[in-house]
Amino acid sequence: MKHFYALLAALLVGTSAFAQLPDGSVAPDWTVTDLDGTEWNLQSLLDDGKTVIIDFSATWCGPCWNYHNTHILRDLHDTFGPNGTDDLVVFFFEGDDATTNADLNGTGPSTAGDWVTGTTYPIVDNTGGIFDDYQGAYFPTIYTICPDGILVESGQASFDDHVAIAFADCENDITGAAPLVDYTGDFVACSNGWNASVDMTNFGSADVTAATFSVTVGGVAQPDVEWTGTLAAGATTSVDCGAYTATGDVSIELYSVNGNAWSSAADLSVAAATEGTSLIKITILTDNWGEETAWEVIDDMGNVYGSVNFNTYGDVTEYVEWVSVPSTGCYSFKMYDQYGDGLFGSQWGGGAVNGSATVETYDDNLELASTIWSYNGSYNFGEAAAGMEITSVNVSVEETAVATTMDVFPNPVINNATIAFNMPEAGDASITVYNLVGAQVMNLGLGTVPAGEQRHVLDMSNLEAGVYLVAVEAAGEINTLRVTKK
């Protein structure tokens, strides 16, 4: 089984011996030395009026890795830590003493990834004894300690909730302006390039009146972005950070606020889109934890055209999904793993196997047009993404614009679809369903129907999952719509 499940099961044997310190407890003191050689003492930090957040995690813990990669703790430290308002300090305590420095750096045998690179707050190894002092029972365990020494288990909270706990609940004040940036631009570069932008929110107690951003794309520094205005406490503004054609790793750092040094960064990767057709085939072989897998196909505005949620797939099973997008343009395939280990099942032993995934596009003859993404289950991820630029729309049965109007709902269809259409005049009508190679799979003759709105239920429960064309012939005219059967 996965380390987390095994550890939790072991610790739950005799819960009296492994009970988390309850909220309201006095935090045990400690003195530690981080990976950079800096010594820290809890009581000294509290005496200085700082709130302290401790993330007890283990390098092999998938949920720990997923939460680490939300960058919530990094954002808290950057905004309110020593390089921000200096009101708070965040610590990463590696609580499993059996792991190594190599595991922390992502190169050891018991790790979900590189925990060190990009982490701006102190990392402390070999803290199993402190974890015991705090009566730790599972990873991750995240505590917030107020300046009076009283702790609360804040857990995997949102940024806003952590701020409320660390300051309002702790009766601790935020000193001055405290801006944080959140990336809102493109993640996929199509032929017309891509645009970068951030939202800047002021979590502090004073206005932000000037801000300077550095931008790096693919390792190449771009011109700085200057912003001036009045951003009051609690307010958010959008900052345009430029249009680009180059791709790769991107960093947008807010490094100056009101003329003072600052550090709030948004790090991401912009991928060059692969050209494809509107007919997308997704093939997924799950590992031994199929319920942890989810995916979606979205456009550059965030509209979803196909998706599967967590707790849908079975274990070690192949699934083939077809998604048809309606027009040319930029789209993304995103795949998620709830645990953070992707489909890399074999790393957990016990006969577990790796899964795999491919994303391809096909032409009207169901011939392979392009491969968008291919994954062999050999590495961890919590979220993986691939860009596609749809340059042609598949049409297997001629779609004709006619005087009749037509709708199909729900779409996607699970079992039954309601076909609604208007007859311009009385006449014969029929509903025919075609697959994507033009073969007729269903036909429903309606006989003579009167003019006006018509509704008919179409039972598609016996059809395989995929994309179909539903054609309504009414009074000698034909109208067709694409329908996805789940």
Coordinates of C-alpha atoms in Angstrom, one line a residue:
M1 CA 0.0 0.0 0.0
K2 CA 1.0 3.6 -0.3
H3 CA 3.2 4.9 2.6
F4 CA 0.5 7.3 3.8
Y5 CA -2.1 4.6 4.1
A6 CA 0.3 2.3 5.8
L7 CA 1.5 4.9 8.3
L8 CA -2.1 6.0 9.1
A9 CA -3.2 2.5 9.7
A10 CA -0.2 1.8 12.0
L11 CA -0.7 5.0 14.0
L12 CA -4.4 4.4 14.4
V13 CA -3.7 1.2 16.4
G14 CA -4.0 2.5 19.9
T15 CA -5.3 6.0 19.3
S16 CA -4.6 7.0 22.9
A17 CA -0.9 6.9 22.2
F18 CA -1.2 8.9 19.0
A19 CA -3.6 11.7 19.6
Q20 CA -2.9 15.1 17.9
L21 CA -2.3 17.9 20.4
P22 CA -5.8 19.5 20.7
D23 CA -6.5 23.1 19.7
G24 CA -5.8 25.4 22.6
S25 CA -2.7 23.5 23.7
V26 CA 0.6 25.2 24.5
A27 CA 3.1 24.5 21.7
P28 CA 6.2 22.6 22.9
D29 CA 9.3 24.7 22.4
W30 CA 12.1 23.7 20.0
T31 CA 15.4 24.8 18.6
V32 CA 16.3 23.6 15.1
T33 CA 18.8 24.3 12.3
D34 CA 17.4 24.5 8.8
L35 CA 19.1 23.2 5.6
D36 CA 20.8 26.6 5.1
G37 CA 22.5 26.3 8.6
T38 CA 20.3 29.0 10.2
E39 CA 19.2 28.3 13.8
W40 CA 15.6 29.0 14.9
N41 CA 14.0 28.9 18.3
L42 CA 10.2 28.9 18.6
Q43 CA 9.9 30.9 21.8
S44 CA 12.2 33.6 20.5
L45 CA 10.0 34.0 17.4
L46 CA 6.9 34.2 19.6
D47 CA 8.5 36.7 21.9
D48 CA 9.1 38.9 18.8
G49 CA 5.4 38.9 18.2
K50 CA 5.4 36.5 15.2
T51 CA 2.9 33.9 14.3
V52 CA 4.5 30.5 13.4
I53 CA 3.2 27.9 11.0
I54 CA 4.7 24.4 11.0
D55 CA 4.0 21.9 8.2
F56 CA 4.9 18.4 9.5
S57 CA 5.2 16.4 6.2
A58 CA 7.1 13.5 4.8
T59 CA 8.9 13.4 1.4
W60 CA 7.0 10.4 0.2
C61 CA 3.5 11.7 1.2
G62 CA 1.4 12.4 -1.9
P63 CA -1.2 14.7 -0.1
C64 CA 1.7 16.6 1.4
W65 CA 3.2 17.0 -2.0
N66 CA -0.1 18.2 -3.5
Y67 CA -0.6 20.8 -0.8
H68 CA 3.1 21.9 -1.0
N69 CA 2.5 22.5 -4.8
T70 CA -0.4 24.8 -4.2
H71 CA 2.3 27.2 -2.9
I72 CA -0.1 28.5 -0.2
L73 CA 2.6 28.2 2.5
R74 CA 5.2 29.8 0.3
D75 CA 2.8 32.7 -0.5
L76 CA 2.1 33.1 3.2
H77 CA 5.9 33.2 4.0
D78 CA 6.7 35.6 1.1
T79 CA 3.9 38.0 2.0
F80 CA 4.1 38.0 5.7
G81 CA 7.5 36.5 6.4
P82 CA 10.9 38.2 6.9
N83 CA 11.0 39.4 3.3
G84 CA 7.4 40.7 3.5
T85 CA 5.7 42.4 6.5
D86 CA 7.8 40.3 8.9
D87 CA 4.9 39.2 11.0
L88 CA 5.0 35.4 10.4
V89 CA 7.4 32.5 9.8
V90 CA 6.5 29.2 8.0
F91 CA 8.5 26.0 8.5
F92 CA 8.7 22.7 6.7
F93 CA 9.5 20.0 9.2
E94 CA 10.3 16.6 7.6
G95 CA 8.8 14.3 10.2
D96 CA 10.0 10.9 9.0
D97 CA 13.6 10.4 10.1
A98 CA 14.0 7.4 7.8
T99 CA 14.1 9.7 4.7
T100 CA 17.2 11.3 3.5
N101 CA 18.5 14.6 2.1
A102 CA 18.3 13.1 -1.3
D103 CA 14.6 12.5 -0.8
L104 CA 14.2 16.2 0.1
N105 CA 15.9 17.1 -3.2
G106 CA 13.7 14.7 -5.2
T107 CA 16.5 12.2 -6.1
G108 CA 16.0 9.6 -3.4
P109 CA 13.9 6.4 -3.4
S110 CA 11.2 7.7 -1.0
T111 CA 10.1 11.0 -2.5
A112 CA 7.2 12.6 -4.4
G113 CA 9.5 15.3 -5.9
D114 CA 11.9 18.1 -5.2
W115 CA 10.8 19.8 -2.0
V116 CA 13.8 22.2 -1.9
T117 CA 13.8 24.1 -5.2
G118 CA 11.4 27.0 -5.1
T119 CA 10.7 26.7 -1.3
T120 CA 11.4 30.1 0.2
Y121 CA 10.7 29.2 3.9
P122 CA 13.0 27.2 6.2
I123 CA 13.2 23.4 5.7
V124 CA 14.3 21.3 8.7
D125 CA 15.1 17.6 8.3
N126 CA 15.0 14.8 11.0
T127 CA 12.2 16.3 13.1
G128 CA 10.6 13.0 14.1
G129 CA 11.3 13.8 17.8
I130 CA 9.4 17.1 17.5
F131 CA 6.6 15.4 15.6
D132 CA 6.3 13.1 18.6
D133 CA 6.3 16.0 21.0
Y134 CA 3.3 17.4 19.1
Q135 CA 1.8 13.9 19.3
G136 CA 1.7 13.7 15.5
A137 CA -0.6 11.0 14.0
Y138 CA -0.5 11.6 10.3
F139 CA 1.1 13.6 7.5
P140 CA 0.6 16.4 6.7
T141 CA -0.2 17.9 10.1
I142 CA -0.1 21.7 9.9
Y143 CA -0.2 23.8 13.1
T144 CA -0.5 27.6 13.5
I145 CA 1.1 28.9 16.7
C146 CA 0.0 32.3 18.0
P147 CA 2.5 34.7 19.7
D148 CA 1.0 33.7 23.0
G149 CA 2.2 30.1 22.3
I150 CA -1.3 28.6 21.8
L151 CA -1.7 26.4 18.8
V152 CA -4.5 25.3 16.5
E153 CA -4.4 22.6 13.8
S154 CA -5.0 24.8 10.8
G155 CA -4.5 21.9 8.3
Q156 CA -4.5 22.2 4.5
A157 CA -6.4 25.5 4.6
S158 CA -6.8 28.1 1.9
F159 CA -4.6 31.2 1.8
D160 CA -7.4 33.3 3.1
D161 CA -8.3 30.9 5.9
H162 CA -4.6 30.7 7.0
V163 CA -4.5 34.5 7.0
A164 CA -7.6 34.7 9.2
I165 CA -6.2 32.1 11.6
A166 CA -2.7 33.6 11.8
F167 CA -3.8 37.2 12.4
A168 CA -7.4 37.7 13.3
D169 CA -7.7 34.6 15.4
C170 CA -4.2 35.1 16.9
E171 CA -5.0 38.8 17.6
N172 CA -1.8 39.6 15.6
D173 CA -1.5 42.7 13.4
I174 CA -0.3 42.9 9.8
T175 CA 2.3 45.6 9.4
G176 CA 1.9 47.8 6.3
A177 CA 1.0 46.9 2.7
A178 CA 1.0 43.1 1.8
P179 CA 0.4 42.4 -1.9
L180 CA 0.3 38.9 -3.3
V181 CA 0.2 38.0 -7.0
D182 CA -1.8 35.2 -8.6
Y183 CA -1.3 34.3 -12.3
T184 CA -4.3 34.7 -14.5
G185 CA -2.8 34.5 -18.0
D186 CA -2.4 31.8 -20.6
F187 CA -0.8 28.4 -20.1
V188 CA -0.8 27.4 -23.7
A189 CA 0.9 29.1 -26.6
C190 CA -0.9 28.8 -29.9
S191 CA 0.2 30.3 -33.3
N192 CA -0.9 33.8 -32.2
G193 CA 1.3 33.7 -29.0
W194 CA 0.1 34.0 -25.4
N195 CA -0.6 36.7 -22.9
A196 CA 0.6 37.0 -19.3
S197 CA -1.3 38.7 -16.5
V198 CA -1.6 38.6 -12.7
D199 CA -4.1 39.6 -10.1
M200 CA -2.5 41.6 -7.3
T201 CA -4.4 41.5 -4.0
N202 CA -3.4 43.7 -1.0
F203 CA -3.8 41.7 2.2
G204 CA -2.1 44.4 4.3
S205 CA -3.1 47.4 6.4
A206 CA -1.8 50.1 4.1
D207 CA -2.3 51.0 0.4
V208 CA -0.1 49.8 -2.4
T209 CA 0.7 52.7 -4.6
A210 CA 3.6 51.4 -6.8
A211 CA 4.7 48.0 -7.8
T212 CA 7.5 46.6 -10.1
F213 CA 7.4 43.1 -11.7
S214 CA 10.2 41.2 -13.4
V215 CA 9.3 38.7 -16.1
T216 CA 11.4 35.8 -17.3
V217 CA 10.3 33.5 -20.2
G218 CA 12.3 30.5 -21.0
G219 CA 15.3 31.8 -19.0
V220 CA 15.3 35.1 -20.8
A221 CA 14.6 38.3 -18.9
Q222 CA 11.9 40.5 -20.4
P223 CA 11.3 44.2 -19.7
D224 CA 10.0 45.0 -16.2
V225 CA 6.4 45.8 -15.8
E226 CA 5.6 49.0 -13.8
W227 CA 2.2 49.5 -12.0
T228 CA 1.1 52.7 -10.2
G229 CA -2.3 53.5 -8.6
T230 CA -4.0 53.0 -5.3
L231 CA -4.7 49.5 -4.2
A232 CA -6.4 49.7 -0.8
A233 CA -6.4 47.0 1.8
G234 CA -8.5 44.0 0.7
A235 CA -8.7 45.2 -2.9
T236 CA -7.5 43.3 -6.1
T237 CA -6.4 44.7 -9.4
S238 CA -5.4 43.0 -12.7
V239 CA -1.9 43.7 -14.1
D240 CA -1.1 43.1 -17.8
C241 CA 2.4 41.6 -17.9
G242 CA 2.7 41.5 -21.7
A243 CA 2.3 39.3 -24.8
Y244 CA 4.8 36.7 -25.8
T245 CA 5.7 34.1 -28.4
A246 CA 8.5 32.2 -26.6
T247 CA 7.5 29.3 -24.4
G248 CA 9.0 27.4 -21.4
D249 CA 9.3 28.1 -17.7
V250 CA 7.9 31.5 -16.8
S251 CA 8.5 33.6 -13.6
I252 CA 6.7 36.8 -12.8
E253 CA 8.0 38.3 -9.6
L254 CA 6.7 41.3 -7.7
Y255 CA 10.1 42.6 -6.4
S256 CA 9.4 46.2 -5.4
V257 CA 6.4 47.6 -3.5
N258 CA 6.1 51.3 -2.7
G259 CA 9.8 51.6 -3.4
N260 CA 10.7 48.8 -0.9
A261 CA 12.1 45.3 -1.8
W262 CA 9.5 42.6 -1.9
S263 CA 9.2 39.0 -3.0
S264 CA 6.0 37.5 -4.4
A265 CA 6.3 35.3 -7.4
A266 CA 4.2 33.3 -9.8
D267 CA 6.1 30.4 -11.4
L268 CA 4.5 28.4 -14.2
S269 CA 5.2 26.7 -17.5
V270 CA 3.8 27.7 -20.9
A271 CA 3.7 24.9 -23.4
A272 CA 3.6 25.2 -27.2
A273 CA 0.4 23.7 -28.4
T274 CA 0.4 20.7 -30.7
E275 CA -1.9 21.0 -33.8
G276 CA -4.8 18.7 -34.0
T277 CA -8.4 18.1 -35.1
S278 CA -11.6 18.6 -33.1
L279 CA -12.0 14.9 -32.5
I280 CA -9.9 14.0 -29.4
K281 CA -9.3 10.5 -28.2
I282 CA -8.2 10.0 -24.5
T283 CA -6.9 6.6 -23.5
I284 CA -6.1 6.0 -19.9
L285 CA -4.9 2.8 -18.2
T286 CA -5.3 3.3 -14.5
D287 CA -2.9 2.1 -11.8
N288 CA -4.1 0.3 -8.6
W289 CA -5.8 3.5 -7.4
G290 CA -8.1 4.4 -10.3
E291 CA -10.4 6.5 -8.1
E292 CA -7.6 9.1 -7.8
T293 CA -7.6 10.0 -11.5
A294 CA -9.6 12.9 -13.1
W295 CA -9.2 14.9 -16.3
E296 CA -10.8 17.7 -18.3
V297 CA -10.6 19.3 -21.8
I298 CA -11.0 23.1 -21.6
D299 CA -10.7 26.0 -24.0
D300 CA -8.7 29.2 -23.3
M301 CA -11.7 30.7 -21.5
G302 CA -12.0 27.8 -19.1
N303 CA -15.1 26.2 -20.7
V304 CA -15.2 22.5 -20.2
Y305 CA -15.9 20.2 -23.2
G306 CA -15.3 16.8 -21.6
S307 CA -14.3 15.6 -18.1
V308 CA -14.2 12.7 -15.7
N309 CA -14.2 13.4 -11.9
F310 CA -12.4 11.6 -9.1
N311 CA -13.9 8.4 -7.8
T312 CA -15.1 7.4 -11.3
Y313 CA -12.5 5.0 -12.7
G314 CA -11.8 1.5 -11.4
D315 CA -8.3 0.0 -10.7
V316 CA -6.0 -1.3 -13.5
T317 CA -8.6 -0.7 -16.2
E318 CA -8.3 0.8 -19.6
Y319 CA -10.7 3.6 -20.5
V320 CA -11.2 5.1 -23.9
E321 CA -12.9 8.5 -24.0
W322 CA -13.9 10.6 -27.1
V323 CA -14.3 14.4 -26.8
S324 CA -15.4 16.6 -29.7
V325 CA -14.8 20.3 -29.4
P326 CA -17.0 22.7 -31.4
S327 CA -14.5 25.0 -33.2
T328 CA -10.9 25.8 -33.9
G329 CA -8.7 27.5 -31.3
C330 CA -6.6 26.9 -28.2
Y331 CA -7.5 24.0 -25.9
S332 CA -5.9 22.2 -23.0
F333 CA -6.0 18.7 -21.7
K334 CA -5.5 18.5 -17.9
M335 CA -5.1 15.4 -15.9
Y336 CA -5.2 15.3 -12.1
D337 CA -4.1 12.7 -9.5
Q338 CA -5.7 13.2 -6.1
Y339 CA -2.7 11.6 -4.2
G340 CA 0.0 13.4 -6.2
D341 CA 1.8 10.3 -7.6
G342 CA 0.3 10.3 -11.1
L343 CA -0.1 6.7 -12.4
F344 CA 3.3 5.7 -11.0
G345 CA 1.9 2.8 -9.1
S346 CA 4.8 0.4 -9.1
Q347 CA 6.8 2.7 -6.7
W348 CA 4.6 1.4 -3.9
G349 CA 5.4 -2.2 -4.3
G350 CA 3.1 -5.0 -3.3
G351 CA 2.4 -5.9 -7.0
A352 CA 1.1 -2.5 -7.9
V353 CA 1.5 -1.5 -11.5
N354 CA 2.0 1.7 -13.5
G355 CA -0.8 3.1 -15.6
S356 CA -0.5 5.2 -18.8
A357 CA -2.3 7.9 -20.7
T358 CA -2.3 9.2 -24.3
V359 CA -4.2 12.1 -25.9
E360 CA -4.6 12.0 -29.7
T361 CA -6.7 13.7 -32.4
Y362 CA -8.3 11.9 -35.3
D363 CA -9.5 12.9 -38.8
D364 CA -12.9 12.1 -40.3
N365 CA -11.8 8.6 -41.3
L366 CA -10.7 7.9 -37.7
E367 CA -7.0 8.0 -38.8
L368 CA -4.5 9.4 -36.3
A369 CA -3.9 13.1 -36.9
S370 CA -1.6 14.0 -34.0
T371 CA -0.4 12.9 -30.6
I372 CA -1.0 15.7 -28.0
W373 CA 0.4 14.0 -24.9
S374 CA 1.8 10.6 -23.9
Y375 CA 2.6 9.4 -20.4
N376 CA 4.0 6.0 -19.4
G377 CA 3.4 6.2 -15.7
S378 CA 7.1 6.6 -14.7
Y379 CA 6.9 9.8 -12.7
N380 CA 4.7 11.6 -10.1
F381 CA 2.3 14.4 -10.7
G382 CA -0.6 16.0 -9.1
E383 CA -1.6 17.9 -12.2
A384 CA -0.3 17.5 -15.8
A385 CA -1.3 19.6 -18.8
A386 CA -0.9 19.6 -22.5
G387 CA -1.9 22.2 -25.0
M388 CA -3.5 21.7 -28.4
E389 CA -4.3 24.1 -31.2
I390 CA -7.4 22.8 -33.1
T391 CA -7.0 23.7 -36.7
S392 CA -9.8 21.7 -38.3
V393 CA -13.3 20.6 -37.3
N394 CA -14.3 17.1 -38.1
V395 CA -17.5 16.6 -40.1
S396 CA -18.6 13.1 -41.0
V397 CA -22.2 13.8 -41.9
E398 CA -23.1 17.0 -43.6
E399 CA -24.5 19.5 -41.2
T400 CA -27.0 21.8 -42.8
A401 CA -28.4 25.0 -41.5
V402 CA -32.2 25.0 -42.0
A403 CA -35.3 26.8 -40.9
T404 CA -36.0 24.4 -38.1
T405 CA -34.3 25.0 -34.7
M406 CA -33.0 22.1 -32.6
D407 CA -31.6 21.4 -29.2
V408 CA -30.4 18.3 -27.3
F409 CA -30.3 18.1 -23.6
P410 CA -28.6 17.1 -21.4
N411 CA -25.4 17.0 -23.4
P412 CA -23.3 15.0 -22.6
V413 CA -25.9 12.3 -22.4
I414 CA -25.8 9.5 -19.8
N415 CA -28.9 7.5 -20.9
N416 CA -31.8 9.5 -22.3
A417 CA -31.6 12.7 -24.4
T418 CA -34.5 15.0 -25.0
I419 CA -34.6 16.2 -28.6
A420 CA -36.4 19.5 -29.0
F421 CA -37.1 21.1 -32.4
N422 CA -39.5 23.5 -34.1
M423 CA -41.5 22.4 -37.1
P424 CA -41.9 25.4 -39.5
E425 CA -45.0 23.5 -40.9
A426 CA -46.7 20.2 -40.4
G427 CA -45.0 17.2 -42.0
D428 CA -43.1 14.0 -41.6
A429 CA -40.2 13.9 -39.1
S430 CA -37.5 11.5 -38.0
I431 CA -34.5 11.3 -35.7
T432 CA -31.4 9.5 -36.9
V433 CA -28.1 9.0 -35.0
Y434 CA -24.8 8.5 -36.7
N435 CA -21.4 7.6 -35.4
L436 CA -18.3 9.6 -36.4
V437 CA -17.7 7.5 -39.5
G438 CA -21.2 8.2 -40.8
A439 CA -22.7 4.8 -39.9
Q440 CA -26.3 5.0 -38.8
V441 CA -26.7 3.5 -35.3
M442 CA -30.3 4.6 -34.5
N443 CA -33.4 5.7 -36.4
L444 CA -36.7 6.9 -34.9
G445 CA -39.5 7.6 -37.3
L446 CA -42.0 10.1 -35.8
G447 CA -44.6 10.0 -38.6
T448 CA -46.5 13.2 -39.4
V449 CA -46.2 15.8 -36.7
P450 CA -47.9 19.3 -36.5
A451 CA -46.2 22.6 -36.8
G452 CA -44.6 24.1 -33.7
E453 CA -42.3 22.9 -30.9
Q454 CA -41.7 19.1 -30.6
R455 CA -40.0 17.2 -27.8
H456 CA -39.0 13.5 -28.1
V457 CA -37.0 11.3 -25.7
L458 CA -34.1 9.3 -27.3
D459 CA -32.9 6.3 -25.4
M460 CA -29.1 6.2 -26.0
S461 CA -28.3 3.8 -23.1
N462 CA -27.2 1.0 -25.4
L463 CA -24.7 3.1 -27.3
E464 CA -21.0 3.1 -26.4
A465 CA -19.4 6.2 -24.9
G466 CA -18.3 8.6 -27.6
V467 CA -19.4 11.4 -29.9
Y468 CA -22.4 11.1 -32.2
L469 CA -24.3 13.2 -34.7
V470 CA -28.1 13.5 -34.1
A471 CA -29.9 14.5 -37.2
V472 CA -33.6 15.6 -37.2
E473 CA -35.3 15.6 -40.6
A474 CA -38.5 17.7 -40.4
A475 CA -40.7 18.8 -43.3
G476 CA -38.0 17.9 -45.8
E477 CA -35.2 19.8 -44.0
I478 CA -32.3 18.4 -41.9
N479 CA -30.6 19.8 -38.9
T480 CA -27.8 18.0 -37.0
L481 CA -26.1 18.5 -33.6
R482 CA -23.1 16.8 -32.0
V483 CA -23.9 14.8 -28.9
T484 CA -21.4 13.2 -26.4
K485 CA -22.5 9.9 -24.9
K486 CA -20.9 9.2 -21.5

